[in-house]
CSV table of C-alpha atoms in Angstrom, one decimal:
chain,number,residue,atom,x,y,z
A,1,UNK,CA,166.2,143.8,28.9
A,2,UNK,CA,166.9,147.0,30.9
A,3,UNK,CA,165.7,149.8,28.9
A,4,UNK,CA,166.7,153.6,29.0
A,5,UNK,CA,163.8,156.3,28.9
A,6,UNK,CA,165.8,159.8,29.0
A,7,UNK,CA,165.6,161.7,31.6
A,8,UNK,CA,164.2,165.8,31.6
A,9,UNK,CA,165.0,168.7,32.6
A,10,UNK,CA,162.2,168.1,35.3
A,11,UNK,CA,162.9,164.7,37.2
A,12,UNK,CA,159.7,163.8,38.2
A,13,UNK,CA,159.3,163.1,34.7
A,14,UNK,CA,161.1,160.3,34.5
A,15,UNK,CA,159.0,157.2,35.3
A,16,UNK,CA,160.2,155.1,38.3
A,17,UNK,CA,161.0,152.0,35.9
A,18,UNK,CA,163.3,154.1,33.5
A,19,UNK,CA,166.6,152.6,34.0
A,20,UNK,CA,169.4,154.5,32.0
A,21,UNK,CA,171.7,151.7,30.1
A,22,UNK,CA,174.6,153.2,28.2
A,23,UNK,CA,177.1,151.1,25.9
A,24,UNK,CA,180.6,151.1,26.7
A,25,UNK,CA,182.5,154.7,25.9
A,26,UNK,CA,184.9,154.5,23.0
A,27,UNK,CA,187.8,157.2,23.6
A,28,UNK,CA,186.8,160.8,22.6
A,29,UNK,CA,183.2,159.4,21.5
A,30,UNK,CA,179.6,160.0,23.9
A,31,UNK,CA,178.2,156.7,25.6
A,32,UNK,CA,175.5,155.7,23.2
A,33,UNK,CA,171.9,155.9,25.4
A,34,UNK,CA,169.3,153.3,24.4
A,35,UNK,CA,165.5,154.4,24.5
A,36,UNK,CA,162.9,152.5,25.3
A,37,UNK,CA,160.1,154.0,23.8
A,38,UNK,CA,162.0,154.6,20.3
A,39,UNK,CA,162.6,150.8,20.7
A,40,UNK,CA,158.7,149.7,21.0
A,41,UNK,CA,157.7,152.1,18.3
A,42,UNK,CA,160.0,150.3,16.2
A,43,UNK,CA,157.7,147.1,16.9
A,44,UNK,CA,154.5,149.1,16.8
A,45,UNK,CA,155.6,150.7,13.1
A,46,UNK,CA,156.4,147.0,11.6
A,47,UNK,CA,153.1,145.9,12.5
A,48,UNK,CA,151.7,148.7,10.3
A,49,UNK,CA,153.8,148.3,7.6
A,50,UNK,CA,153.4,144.6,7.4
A,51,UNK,CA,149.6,145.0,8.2
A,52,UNK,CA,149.5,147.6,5.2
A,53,UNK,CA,150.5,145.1,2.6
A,54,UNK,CA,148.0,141.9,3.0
A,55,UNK,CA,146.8,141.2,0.1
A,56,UNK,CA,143.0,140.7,0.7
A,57,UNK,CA,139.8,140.5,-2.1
A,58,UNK,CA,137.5,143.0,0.0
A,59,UNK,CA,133.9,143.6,-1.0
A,60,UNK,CA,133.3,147.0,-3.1
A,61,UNK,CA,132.4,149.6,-0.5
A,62,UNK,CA,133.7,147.7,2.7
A,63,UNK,CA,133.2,150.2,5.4
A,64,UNK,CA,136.0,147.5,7.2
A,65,UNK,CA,138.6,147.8,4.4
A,66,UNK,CA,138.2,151.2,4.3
A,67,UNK,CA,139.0,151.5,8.2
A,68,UNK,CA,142.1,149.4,8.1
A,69,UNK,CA,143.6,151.0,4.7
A,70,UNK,CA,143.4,154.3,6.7
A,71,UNK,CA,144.8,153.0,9.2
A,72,UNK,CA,147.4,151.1,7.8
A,73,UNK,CA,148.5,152.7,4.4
A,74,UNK,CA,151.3,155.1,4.4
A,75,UNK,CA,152.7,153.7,7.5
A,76,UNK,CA,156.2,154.6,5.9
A,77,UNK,CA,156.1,157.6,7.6
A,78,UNK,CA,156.5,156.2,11.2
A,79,UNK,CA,159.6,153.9,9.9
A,80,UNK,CA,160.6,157.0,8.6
A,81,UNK,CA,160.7,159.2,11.5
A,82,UNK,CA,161.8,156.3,13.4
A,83,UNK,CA,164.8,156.9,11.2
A,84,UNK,CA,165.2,160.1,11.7
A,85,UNK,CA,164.8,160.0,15.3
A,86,UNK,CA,167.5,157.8,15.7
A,87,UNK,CA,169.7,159.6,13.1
A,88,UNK,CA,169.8,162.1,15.5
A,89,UNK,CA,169.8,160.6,18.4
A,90,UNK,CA,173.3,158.9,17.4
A,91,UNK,CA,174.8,161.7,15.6
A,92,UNK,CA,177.1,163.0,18.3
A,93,UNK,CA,179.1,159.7,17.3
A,94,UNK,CA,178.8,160.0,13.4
A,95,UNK,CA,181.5,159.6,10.5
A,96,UNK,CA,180.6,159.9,7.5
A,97,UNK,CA,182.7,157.0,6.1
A,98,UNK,CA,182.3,155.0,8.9
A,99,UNK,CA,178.1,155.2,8.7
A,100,UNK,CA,177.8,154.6,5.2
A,101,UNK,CA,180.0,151.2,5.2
A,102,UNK,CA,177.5,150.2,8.2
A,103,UNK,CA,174.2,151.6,5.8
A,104,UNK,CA,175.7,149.2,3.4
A,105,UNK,CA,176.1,146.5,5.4
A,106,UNK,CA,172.7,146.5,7.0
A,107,UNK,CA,170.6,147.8,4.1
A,108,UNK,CA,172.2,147.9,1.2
A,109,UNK,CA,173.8,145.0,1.3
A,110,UNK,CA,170.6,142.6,1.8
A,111,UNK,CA,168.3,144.6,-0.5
A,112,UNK,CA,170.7,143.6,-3.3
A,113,UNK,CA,171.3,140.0,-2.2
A,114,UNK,CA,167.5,139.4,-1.8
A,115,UNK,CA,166.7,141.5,-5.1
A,116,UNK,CA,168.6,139.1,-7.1
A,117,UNK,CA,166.2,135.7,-6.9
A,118,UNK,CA,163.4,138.6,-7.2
A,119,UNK,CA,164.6,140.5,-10.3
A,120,UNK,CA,165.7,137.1,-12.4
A,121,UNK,CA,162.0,136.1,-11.9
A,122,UNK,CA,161.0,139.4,-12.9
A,123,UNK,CA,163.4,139.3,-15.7
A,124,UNK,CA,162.8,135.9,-17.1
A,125,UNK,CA,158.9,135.8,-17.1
A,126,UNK,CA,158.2,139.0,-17.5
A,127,UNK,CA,155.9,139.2,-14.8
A,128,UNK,CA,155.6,143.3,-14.4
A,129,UNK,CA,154.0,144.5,-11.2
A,130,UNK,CA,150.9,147.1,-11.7
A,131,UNK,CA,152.6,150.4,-10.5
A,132,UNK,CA,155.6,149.9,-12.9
A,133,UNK,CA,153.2,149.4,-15.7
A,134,UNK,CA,151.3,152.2,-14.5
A,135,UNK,CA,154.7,154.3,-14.8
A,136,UNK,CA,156.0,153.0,-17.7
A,137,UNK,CA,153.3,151.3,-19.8
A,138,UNK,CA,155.9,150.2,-22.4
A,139,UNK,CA,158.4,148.6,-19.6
A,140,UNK,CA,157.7,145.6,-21.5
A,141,UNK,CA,159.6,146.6,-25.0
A,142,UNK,CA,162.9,147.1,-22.8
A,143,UNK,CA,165.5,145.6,-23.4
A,144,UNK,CA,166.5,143.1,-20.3
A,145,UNK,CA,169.3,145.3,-18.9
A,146,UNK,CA,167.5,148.5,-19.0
A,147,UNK,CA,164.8,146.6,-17.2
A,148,UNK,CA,167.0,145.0,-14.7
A,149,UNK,CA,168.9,148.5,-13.9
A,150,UNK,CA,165.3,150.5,-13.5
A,151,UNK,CA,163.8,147.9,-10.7
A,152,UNK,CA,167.4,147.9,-8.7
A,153,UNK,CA,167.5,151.4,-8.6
A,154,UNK,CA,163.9,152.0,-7.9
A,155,UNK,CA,163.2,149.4,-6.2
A,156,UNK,CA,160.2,148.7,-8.4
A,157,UNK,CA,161.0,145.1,-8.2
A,158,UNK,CA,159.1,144.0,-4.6
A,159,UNK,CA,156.0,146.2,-3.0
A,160,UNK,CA,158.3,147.4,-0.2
A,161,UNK,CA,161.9,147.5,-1.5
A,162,UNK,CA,160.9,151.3,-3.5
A,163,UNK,CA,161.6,152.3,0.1
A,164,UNK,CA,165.6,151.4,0.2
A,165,UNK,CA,166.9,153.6,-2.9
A,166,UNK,CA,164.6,156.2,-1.5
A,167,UNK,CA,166.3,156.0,2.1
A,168,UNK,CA,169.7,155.9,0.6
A,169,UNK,CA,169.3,159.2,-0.9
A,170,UNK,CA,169.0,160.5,2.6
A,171,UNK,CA,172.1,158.5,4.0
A,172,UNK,CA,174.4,160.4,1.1
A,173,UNK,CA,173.0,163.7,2.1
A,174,UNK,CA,173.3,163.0,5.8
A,175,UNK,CA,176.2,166.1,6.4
A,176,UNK,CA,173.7,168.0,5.1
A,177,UNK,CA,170.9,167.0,7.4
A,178,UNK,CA,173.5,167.8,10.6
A,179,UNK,CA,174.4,170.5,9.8
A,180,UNK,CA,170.9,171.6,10.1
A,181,UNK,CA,171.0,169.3,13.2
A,182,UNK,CA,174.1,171.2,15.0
A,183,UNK,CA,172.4,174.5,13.8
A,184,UNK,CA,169.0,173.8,15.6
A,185,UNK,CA,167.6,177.4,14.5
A,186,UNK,CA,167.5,176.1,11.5
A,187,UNK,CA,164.5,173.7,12.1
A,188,UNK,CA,162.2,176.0,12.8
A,189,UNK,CA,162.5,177.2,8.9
A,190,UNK,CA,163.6,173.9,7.5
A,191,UNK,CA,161.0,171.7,8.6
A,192,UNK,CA,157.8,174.0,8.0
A,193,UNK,CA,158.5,174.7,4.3
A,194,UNK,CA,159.5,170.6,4.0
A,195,UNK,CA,156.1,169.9,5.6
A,196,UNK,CA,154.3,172.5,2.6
A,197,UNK,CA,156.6,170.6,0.6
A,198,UNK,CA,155.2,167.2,1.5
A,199,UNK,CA,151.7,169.2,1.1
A,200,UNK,CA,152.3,170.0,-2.7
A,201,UNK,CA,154.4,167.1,-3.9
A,202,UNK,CA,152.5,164.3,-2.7
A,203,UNK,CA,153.2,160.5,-2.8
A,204,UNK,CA,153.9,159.2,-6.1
A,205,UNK,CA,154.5,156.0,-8.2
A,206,UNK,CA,156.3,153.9,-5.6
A,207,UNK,CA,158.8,153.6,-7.7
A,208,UNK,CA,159.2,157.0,-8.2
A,209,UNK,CA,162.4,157.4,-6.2
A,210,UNK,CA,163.2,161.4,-6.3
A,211,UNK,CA,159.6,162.8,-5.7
A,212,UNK,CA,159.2,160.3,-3.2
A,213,UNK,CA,162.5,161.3,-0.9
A,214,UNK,CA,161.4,164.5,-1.7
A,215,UNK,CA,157.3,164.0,-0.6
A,216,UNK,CA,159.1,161.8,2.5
A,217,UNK,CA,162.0,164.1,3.8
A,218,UNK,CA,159.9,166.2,5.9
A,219,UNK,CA,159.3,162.9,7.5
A,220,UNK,CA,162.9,162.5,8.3
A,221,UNK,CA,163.7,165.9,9.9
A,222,UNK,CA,160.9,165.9,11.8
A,223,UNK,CA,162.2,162.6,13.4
A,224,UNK,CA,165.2,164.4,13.7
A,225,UNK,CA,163.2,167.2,15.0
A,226,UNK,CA,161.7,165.9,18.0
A,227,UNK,CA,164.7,163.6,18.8
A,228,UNK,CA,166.6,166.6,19.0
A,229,UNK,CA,163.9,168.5,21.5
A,230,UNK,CA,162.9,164.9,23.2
A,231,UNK,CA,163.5,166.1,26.8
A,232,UNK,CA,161.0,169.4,26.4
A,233,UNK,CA,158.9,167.1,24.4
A,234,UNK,CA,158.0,165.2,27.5
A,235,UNK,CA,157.9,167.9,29.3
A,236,UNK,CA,155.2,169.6,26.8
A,237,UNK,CA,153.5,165.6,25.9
A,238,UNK,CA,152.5,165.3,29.6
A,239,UNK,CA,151.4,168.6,30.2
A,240,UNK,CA,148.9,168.2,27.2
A,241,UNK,CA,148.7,164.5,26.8
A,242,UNK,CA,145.1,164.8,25.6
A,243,UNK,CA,146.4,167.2,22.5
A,244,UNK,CA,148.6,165.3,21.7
A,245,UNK,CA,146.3,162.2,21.9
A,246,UNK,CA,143.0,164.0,20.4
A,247,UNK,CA,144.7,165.6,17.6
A,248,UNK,CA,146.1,162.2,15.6
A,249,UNK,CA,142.7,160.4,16.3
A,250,UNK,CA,140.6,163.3,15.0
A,251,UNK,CA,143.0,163.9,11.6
A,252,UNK,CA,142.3,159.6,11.3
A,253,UNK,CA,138.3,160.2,11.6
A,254,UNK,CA,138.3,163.1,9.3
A,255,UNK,CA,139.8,160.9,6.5
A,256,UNK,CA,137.8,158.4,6.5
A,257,UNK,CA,134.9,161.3,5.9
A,258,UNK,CA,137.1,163.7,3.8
A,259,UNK,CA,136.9,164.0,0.0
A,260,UNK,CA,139.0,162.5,-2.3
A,261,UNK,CA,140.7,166.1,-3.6
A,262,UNK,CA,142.1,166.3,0.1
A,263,UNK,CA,142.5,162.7,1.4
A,264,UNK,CA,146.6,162.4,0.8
A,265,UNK,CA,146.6,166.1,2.5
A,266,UNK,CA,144.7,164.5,5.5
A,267,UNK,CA,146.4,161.3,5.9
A,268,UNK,CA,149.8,162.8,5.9
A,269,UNK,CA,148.8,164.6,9.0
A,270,UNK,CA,147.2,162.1,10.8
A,271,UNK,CA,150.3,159.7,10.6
A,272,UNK,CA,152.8,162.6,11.2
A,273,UNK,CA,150.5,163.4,14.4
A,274,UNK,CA,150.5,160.3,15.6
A,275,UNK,CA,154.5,160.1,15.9
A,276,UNK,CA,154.5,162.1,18.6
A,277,UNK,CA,151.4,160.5,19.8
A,278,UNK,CA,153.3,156.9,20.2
A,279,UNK,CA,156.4,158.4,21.4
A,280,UNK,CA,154.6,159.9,24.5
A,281,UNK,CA,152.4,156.7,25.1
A,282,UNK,CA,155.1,154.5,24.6
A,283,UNK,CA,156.8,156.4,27.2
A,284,UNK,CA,154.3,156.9,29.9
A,285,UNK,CA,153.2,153.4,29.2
A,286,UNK,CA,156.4,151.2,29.0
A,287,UNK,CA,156.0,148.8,31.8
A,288,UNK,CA,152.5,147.4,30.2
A,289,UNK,CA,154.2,147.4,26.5
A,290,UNK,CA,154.0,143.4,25.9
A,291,UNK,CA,157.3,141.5,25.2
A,292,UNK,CA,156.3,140.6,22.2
A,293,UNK,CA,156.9,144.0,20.6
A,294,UNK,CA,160.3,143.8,21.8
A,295,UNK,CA,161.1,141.0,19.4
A,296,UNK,CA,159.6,142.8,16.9
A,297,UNK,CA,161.3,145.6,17.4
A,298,UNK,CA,164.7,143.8,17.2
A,299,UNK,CA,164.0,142.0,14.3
A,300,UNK,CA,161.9,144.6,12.2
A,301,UNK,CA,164.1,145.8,9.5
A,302,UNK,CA,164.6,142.0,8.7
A,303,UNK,CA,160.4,141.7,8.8
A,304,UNK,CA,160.7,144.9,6.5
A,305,UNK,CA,162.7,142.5,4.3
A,306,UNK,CA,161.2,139.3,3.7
A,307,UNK,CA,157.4,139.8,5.2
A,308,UNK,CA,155.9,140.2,1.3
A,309,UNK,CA,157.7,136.8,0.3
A,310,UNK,CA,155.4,135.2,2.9
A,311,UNK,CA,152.6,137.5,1.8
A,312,UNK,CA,152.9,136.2,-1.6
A,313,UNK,CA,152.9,132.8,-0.3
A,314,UNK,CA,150.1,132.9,1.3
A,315,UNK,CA,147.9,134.3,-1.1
A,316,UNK,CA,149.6,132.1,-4.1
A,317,UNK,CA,148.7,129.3,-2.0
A,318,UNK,CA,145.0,130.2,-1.3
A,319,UNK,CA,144.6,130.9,-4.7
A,320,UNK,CA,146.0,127.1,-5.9
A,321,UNK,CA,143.7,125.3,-3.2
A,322,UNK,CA,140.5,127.2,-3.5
A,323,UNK,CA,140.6,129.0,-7.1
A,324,UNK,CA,139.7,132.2,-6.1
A,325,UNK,CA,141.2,135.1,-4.1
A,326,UNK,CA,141.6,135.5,-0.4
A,327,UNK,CA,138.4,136.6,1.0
A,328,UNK,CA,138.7,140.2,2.3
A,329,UNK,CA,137.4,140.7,5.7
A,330,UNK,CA,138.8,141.4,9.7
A,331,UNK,CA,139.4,137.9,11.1
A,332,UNK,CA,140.8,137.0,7.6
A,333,UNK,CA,143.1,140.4,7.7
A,334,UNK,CA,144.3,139.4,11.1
A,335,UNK,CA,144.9,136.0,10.9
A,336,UNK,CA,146.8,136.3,7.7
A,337,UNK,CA,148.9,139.4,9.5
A,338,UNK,CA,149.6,137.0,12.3
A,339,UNK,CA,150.5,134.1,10.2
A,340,UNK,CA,153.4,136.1,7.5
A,341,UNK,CA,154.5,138.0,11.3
A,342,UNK,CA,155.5,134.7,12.6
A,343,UNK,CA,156.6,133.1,9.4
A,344,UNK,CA,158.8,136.2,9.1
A,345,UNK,CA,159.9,136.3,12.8
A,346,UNK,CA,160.9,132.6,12.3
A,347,UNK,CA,162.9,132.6,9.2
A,348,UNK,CA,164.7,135.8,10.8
A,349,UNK,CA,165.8,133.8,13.9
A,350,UNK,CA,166.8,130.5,11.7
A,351,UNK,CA,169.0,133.0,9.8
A,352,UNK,CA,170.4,134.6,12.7
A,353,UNK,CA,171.6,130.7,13.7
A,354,UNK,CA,172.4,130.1,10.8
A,355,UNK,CA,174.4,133.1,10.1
A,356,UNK,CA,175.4,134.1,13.3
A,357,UNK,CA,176.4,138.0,12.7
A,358,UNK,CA,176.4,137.6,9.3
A,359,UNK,CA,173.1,137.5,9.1
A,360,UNK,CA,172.6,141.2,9.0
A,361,UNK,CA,174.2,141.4,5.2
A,362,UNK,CA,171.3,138.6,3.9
A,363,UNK,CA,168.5,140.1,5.9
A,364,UNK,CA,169.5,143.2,7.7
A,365,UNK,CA,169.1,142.3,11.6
């Protein structure tokens, strides 16, 4: 796959593999540009969020655990910016009509066809995930309506679908967002007070929808931000490549060491730092990026989708042939993230046979 890494203001920039691919021109509408780098990060954030969500029975105290949860958790802020970036890097072709019947196609659309075998479980056995209870401790006493409406329009139904009425939040207030966009001043007072923002209101319940748009939209923006400023990005990225690489890995050490009272603080920065930090490596390093992270790249909003059905596999199925929980340690972590990657990977491309191009309304790729 030829892949396009843009080109700056200062040519030498460019390195000698980037080959600029551009889609065909619609009348009155800009040749859409693919990037590269945006494209691997895409495969780089999956493995983090999948990676984020094995379910593991670690020691108390695990120095190991400890590593990979910082690692790993809140790993919705590089899909997020991902999102953002892209947003904006496709918004000289946007209509608003036009983009949400695609939004609804591609995300909306599966996250209600794969909520419905979800919820009737839910709904019939009553089996109530921990953060819902820990939100609502009477969900139980609902009446089965009220119950069903509350997990489809938090998502509180599946770990990882609280992210899609979250996101859709920001598709119905996407004007807004470009107009701030095609009024680039406006960043530079928008995104500082949505980063304090992020700083005060921190991450919630994931169900939670509002405070959680609201905790995640500086996110977004700055996404939108740097997608925006990509070409003096590079320019500034290789001038000070080891800022921009020291800053992200020091913010990650000082959480591990950091006190509770400030650890959300600290681990918001240190994943917001390292978006830059993989979009200049990916970048300067895209020849050596394996071919592997291209496939997940293509296929990760369908991982996004169904990797916590295999998750849940595999740890139901542990549990019914051993009687106990997984064991919680690194080989364990990384042969189970390996297994529901390729379990996922594999059910994506039988749907994709299956369904051909309808595929993307079932699982979203």
């Amino acid at each position: 796959m030829e892949k396009q890494l843009p080109l700056t203001t200062d040519a030498a920039l460019a390195p000698a593999h980037a080959v600029v691919v551009t889609a065909p021109v619609q009348p009155g509408k800009p040749p859409k540009k693919f990037i590269g780098y945006i494209h691997n990060f895409r495969g780089i954030a999956i493995i983090y969020v999948v990676g984020a969500h094995i379910l593991l029975n670690w020691r108390d105290g695990s120095v190991t655990h400890k590593v990979v949860d910082i690692i790993m958790q809140n790993s919705t802020i590089l899909f997020l910016f991902i999102a953002g970036y892209l947003f904006q890097h496709l918004s000289a072709r946007f209509e608003y009509k036009d983009y949400l019947v695609k939004k609804f196609q591609n995300v909306i659309c599966p996250y209600l066809l794969l909520s419905i075998p979800v919820m009737a479980y839910r709904l019939i056995t009553q089996d109530i995930n921990g953060f819902t209870l820990q939100d609502h401790p009477d969900f139980a006493s609902w009446s089965l309506w009220r119950q069903g409406t509350y997990y489809l329009l938090h998502g509180a139904h599946l770990q990882q679908l609280w992210f899609i009425p979250m996101i859709a939040l920001y598709y119905l207030i996407a004007p807004l967002l470009l107009y701030v966009d095609r009024h680039p001043k406006l960043y530079y007072g928008v995104l500082p007070g949505l980063i304090i923002v992020s700083l005060v209101v921190q991450r919630s319940v994931l169900s939670d929808t509002l405070p959680m748009a609201v905790h995640f939209l500086s996110v977004y923006v700055f996404g939108m931000f740097l997608s925006r400023y990509k070409e003096e990005f590079l320019v500034f990225a290789r001038k000070y490549w080891w800022l921009v690489t020291a800053l992200p890995i020091g913010f990650l050490v000082l959480n591990y060491f950091i006190s509770p009272r400030f650890y959300d603080n600290v681990d918001y920065t240190h994943k917001m730092l390292f978006c830059p930090f993989y979009l200049y490596w990916l970048w300067r390093l895209e020849k050596y990026v394996p071919k592997f992270v291209d496939t997940l790249a293509v296929l990760s909003f369908g991982i996004y989708f169904v990797h916590y059905f295999f998750v849940l596999i595999l740890r139901g199925g542990y549990q019914a042939l051993f009687h106990a929980a997984m064991p919680g340690n690194l080989l364990v972590w990384t042969a189970c993230l390996t297994a529901v990657m390729a379990c996922s990977i594999w059910s994506l491309q039988l749907a994709k046979k299956v369904l051909g191009k309808k595929s993307k309304f079932l699982v979203g790729c």
